[in-house]
PDB file of C-alpha atoms in Angstrom:
ATOM      1  CA  GLY Y   1     -30.040  34.647   1.917  1.00  0.00           C
ATOM      2  CA  VAL Y   2     -29.355  34.472  -1.782  1.00  0.00           C
ATOM      3  CA  ALA Y   3     -32.238  32.067  -2.515  1.00  0.00           C
ATOM      4  CA  LYS Y   4     -34.823  34.290  -0.815  1.00  0.00           C
ATOM      5  CA  MET Y   5     -33.517  37.349  -2.664  1.00  0.00           C
ATOM      6  CA  LEU Y   6     -33.861  35.559  -6.016  1.00  0.00           C
ATOM      7  CA  GLU Y   7     -37.365  34.329  -5.136  1.00  0.00           C
ATOM      8  CA  THR Y   8     -38.353  37.908  -4.271  1.00  0.00           C
ATOM      9  CA  GLU Y   9     -37.260  38.872  -7.796  1.00  0.00           C
ATOM     10  CA  GLY Y  10     -39.601  36.240  -9.256  1.00  0.00           C
ATOM     11  CA  TYR Y  11     -37.239  33.320  -9.928  1.00  0.00           C
ATOM     12  CA  SER Y  12     -38.093  29.736  -9.016  1.00  0.00           C
ATOM     13  CA  VAL Y  13     -35.270  28.572  -6.765  1.00  0.00           C
ATOM     14  CA  SER Y  14     -34.094  25.328  -5.167  1.00  0.00           C
ATOM     15  CA  SER Y  15     -31.737  25.390  -2.207  1.00  0.00           C
ATOM     16  CA  LEU Y  16     -29.281  22.689  -1.228  1.00  0.00           C
ATOM     17  CA  HIS Y  17     -26.951  22.679   1.774  1.00  0.00           C
ATOM     18  CA  GLY Y  18     -25.494  20.257   4.297  1.00  0.00           C
ATOM     19  CA  GLU Y  19     -27.649  21.412   7.210  1.00  0.00           C
ATOM     20  CA  MET Y  20     -30.806  20.173   5.463  1.00  0.00           C
ATOM     21  CA  ALA Y  21     -32.311  16.804   6.294  1.00  0.00           C
ATOM     22  CA  PHE Y  22     -31.404  14.215   3.650  1.00  0.00           C
ATOM     23  CA  LYS Y  23     -35.023  13.802   2.473  1.00  0.00           C
ATOM     24  CA  ASN Y  24     -35.310  17.579   1.983  1.00  0.00           C
ATOM     25  CA  ARG Y  25     -32.068  17.601  -0.022  1.00  0.00           C
ATOM     26  CA  ARG Y  26     -33.449  14.851  -2.268  1.00  0.00           C
ATOM     27  CA  LYS Y  27     -36.672  16.829  -2.757  1.00  0.00           C
ATOM     28  CA  GLU Y  28     -34.792  20.025  -3.688  1.00  0.00           C
ATOM     29  CA  PHE Y  29     -32.458  18.097  -6.008  1.00  0.00           C
ATOM     30  CA  ALA Y  30     -35.445  16.505  -7.745  1.00  0.00           C
ATOM     31  CA  SER Y  31     -37.229  19.856  -8.098  1.00  0.00           C
ATOM     32  CA  PHE Y  32     -34.195  21.304  -9.884  1.00  0.00           C
ATOM     33  CA  LYS Y  33     -33.927  18.336 -12.234  1.00  0.00           C
ATOM     34  CA  GLY Y  34     -37.649  18.549 -12.991  1.00  0.00           C
ATOM     35  CA  ALA Y  35     -38.874  15.428 -11.208  1.00  0.00           C
ATOM     36  CA  SER Y  36     -41.644  16.861  -9.041  1.00  0.00           C
ATOM     37  CA  LYS Y  37     -44.375  14.628  -7.617  1.00  0.00           C
ATOM     38  CA  THR Y  38     -46.769  17.571  -7.891  1.00  0.00           C
ATOM     39  CA  GLY Y  39     -46.094  18.058 -11.588  1.00  0.00           C
ATOM     40  CA  ALA Y  40     -44.588  21.493 -10.971  1.00  0.00           C
ATOM     41  CA  PRO Y  41     -42.042  22.650 -13.569  1.00  0.00           C
ATOM     42  CA  ALA Y  42     -38.336  22.331 -12.839  1.00  0.00           C
ATOM     43  CA  LYS Y  43     -36.781  25.108 -10.792  1.00  0.00           C
ATOM     44  CA  GLU Y  44     -34.711  27.607 -12.787  1.00  0.00           C
ATOM     45  CA  ILE Y  45     -31.963  28.174 -10.238  1.00  0.00           C
ATOM     46  CA  MET Y  46     -30.261  26.139  -7.543  1.00  0.00           C
ATOM     47  CA  VAL Y  47     -28.470  27.938  -4.728  1.00  0.00           C
ATOM     48  CA  CYS Y  48     -26.131  25.533  -2.994  1.00  0.00           C
ATOM     49  CA  THR Y  49     -23.040  25.105  -0.912  1.00  0.00           C
ATOM     50  CA  ASN Y  50     -20.029  22.957  -1.804  1.00  0.00           C
ATOM     51  CA  LEU Y  51     -22.280  20.000  -1.041  1.00  0.00           C
ATOM     52  CA  ALA Y  52     -23.366  20.046  -4.692  1.00  0.00           C
ATOM     53  CA  SER Y  53     -19.886  20.334  -6.153  1.00  0.00           C
ATOM     54  CA  ARG Y  54     -19.160  16.608  -5.883  1.00  0.00           C
ATOM     55  CA  GLY Y  55     -21.155  13.483  -6.451  1.00  0.00           C
ATOM     56  CA  LEU Y  56     -24.353  15.011  -7.807  1.00  0.00           C
ATOM     57  CA  ASP Y  57     -25.172  14.617 -11.477  1.00  0.00           C
ATOM     58  CA  PHE Y  58     -26.907  17.491 -13.223  1.00  0.00           C
ATOM     59  CA  ASP Y  59     -27.493  16.903 -16.928  1.00  0.00           C
ATOM     60  CA  ASP Y  60     -28.047  20.378 -18.287  1.00  0.00           C
ATOM     61  CA  VAL Y  61     -26.581  23.199 -16.201  1.00  0.00           C
ATOM     62  CA  GLY Y  62     -25.816  26.157 -18.431  1.00  0.00           C
ATOM     63  CA  HIS Y  63     -24.328  28.569 -15.898  1.00  0.00           C
ATOM     64  CA  VAL Y  64     -22.574  28.235 -12.542  1.00  0.00           C
ATOM     65  CA  VAL Y  65     -22.205  31.389 -10.436  1.00  0.00           C
ATOM     66  CA  MET Y  66     -19.812  31.147  -7.511  1.00  0.00           C
ATOM     67  CA  TYR Y  67     -20.725  33.554  -4.732  1.00  0.00           C
ATOM     68  CA  ASP Y  68     -17.386  33.012  -3.066  1.00  0.00           C
ATOM     69  CA  PHE Y  69     -13.993  32.067  -4.416  1.00  0.00           C
ATOM     70  CA  PRO Y  70     -12.989  28.415  -3.868  1.00  0.00           C
ATOM     71  CA  TYR Y  71     -10.038  27.796  -1.553  1.00  0.00           C
ATOM     72  CA  THR Y  72      -8.331  25.248  -3.800  1.00  0.00           C
ATOM     73  CA  LEU Y  73      -7.977  24.518  -7.496  1.00  0.00           C
ATOM     74  CA  ALA Y  74      -9.605  21.125  -6.907  1.00  0.00           C
ATOM     75  CA  ASP Y  75     -12.684  22.824  -5.412  1.00  0.00           C
ATOM     76  CA  TYR Y  76     -12.830  25.175  -8.404  1.00  0.00           C
ATOM     77  CA  ILE Y  77     -12.670  22.273 -10.852  1.00  0.00           C
ATOM     78  CA  HIS Y  78     -15.434  20.385  -9.056  1.00  0.00           C
ATOM     79  CA  ARG Y  79     -17.679  23.432  -8.937  1.00  0.00           C
ATOM     80  CA  VAL Y  80     -17.266  24.336 -12.608  1.00  0.00           C
ATOM     81  CA  GLY Y  81     -17.676  20.683 -13.521  1.00  0.00           C
ATOM     82  CA  ARG Y  82     -21.421  21.055 -12.962  1.00  0.00           C
ATOM     83  CA  THR Y  83     -21.700  22.852 -16.333  1.00  0.00           C
ATOM     84  CA  ALA Y  84     -20.589  22.229 -19.934  1.00  0.00           C
ATOM     85  CA  ARG Y  85     -21.097  18.482 -19.870  1.00  0.00           C
ATOM     86  CA  ALA Y  86     -21.447  16.056 -22.752  1.00  0.00           C
ATOM     87  CA  GLY Y  87     -20.132  18.509 -25.326  1.00  0.00           C
ATOM     88  CA  ARG Y  88     -22.515  21.291 -24.324  1.00  0.00           C
ATOM     89  CA  ALA Y  89     -21.419  24.876 -23.816  1.00  0.00           C
ATOM     90  CA  GLY Y  90     -21.444  26.348 -20.335  1.00  0.00           C
ATOM     91  CA  ARG Y  91     -20.587  29.510 -18.477  1.00  0.00           C
ATOM     92  CA  VAL Y  92     -18.972  30.137 -15.091  1.00  0.00           C
ATOM     93  CA  THR Y  93     -19.037  33.433 -13.218  1.00  0.00           C
ATOM     94  CA  VAL Y  94     -16.938  33.880 -10.081  1.00  0.00           C
ATOM     95  CA  LEU Y  95     -17.671  36.766  -7.736  1.00  0.00           C
ATOM     96  CA  PHE Y  96     -14.562  37.880  -5.877  1.00  0.00           C
ATOM     97  CA  ARG Y  97     -12.995  40.759  -3.997  1.00  0.00           C
ATOM     98  CA  LYS Y  98      -9.551  42.334  -4.135  1.00  0.00           C
ATOM     99  CA  LYS Y  99      -8.368  40.054  -1.334  1.00  0.00           C
ATOM    100  CA  ASN Y 100      -8.848  37.095  -3.723  1.00  0.00           C
ATOM    101  CA  LEU Y 101      -6.582  38.504  -6.453  1.00  0.00           C
ATOM    102  CA  PRO Y 102      -3.386  36.717  -5.287  1.00  0.00           C
ATOM    103  CA  VAL Y 103      -5.168  33.425  -6.003  1.00  0.00           C
TER     104      VAL Y 103
END
């Protein structure tokens, strides 16, 4: 998937999705925030599903890239809400196809 492709290009990537065991989700979340028990540096990129759009607190996300277009305005707001917090600047990129244009 997307995470493997990015890793192949040399990026350090965390993945987060609902089919993961809860303890694995916590581990991936911590590795993105920089809290690794091994002392490894924080991961640069997190690839995730809508699971991360609500209820998870990321302090310093500078860029959100949406691989698919959200179905509702509420979903869009929650996804983009991961960036530009506490007065910081942020960027959002949405990848879409012609079929999404009526949205």
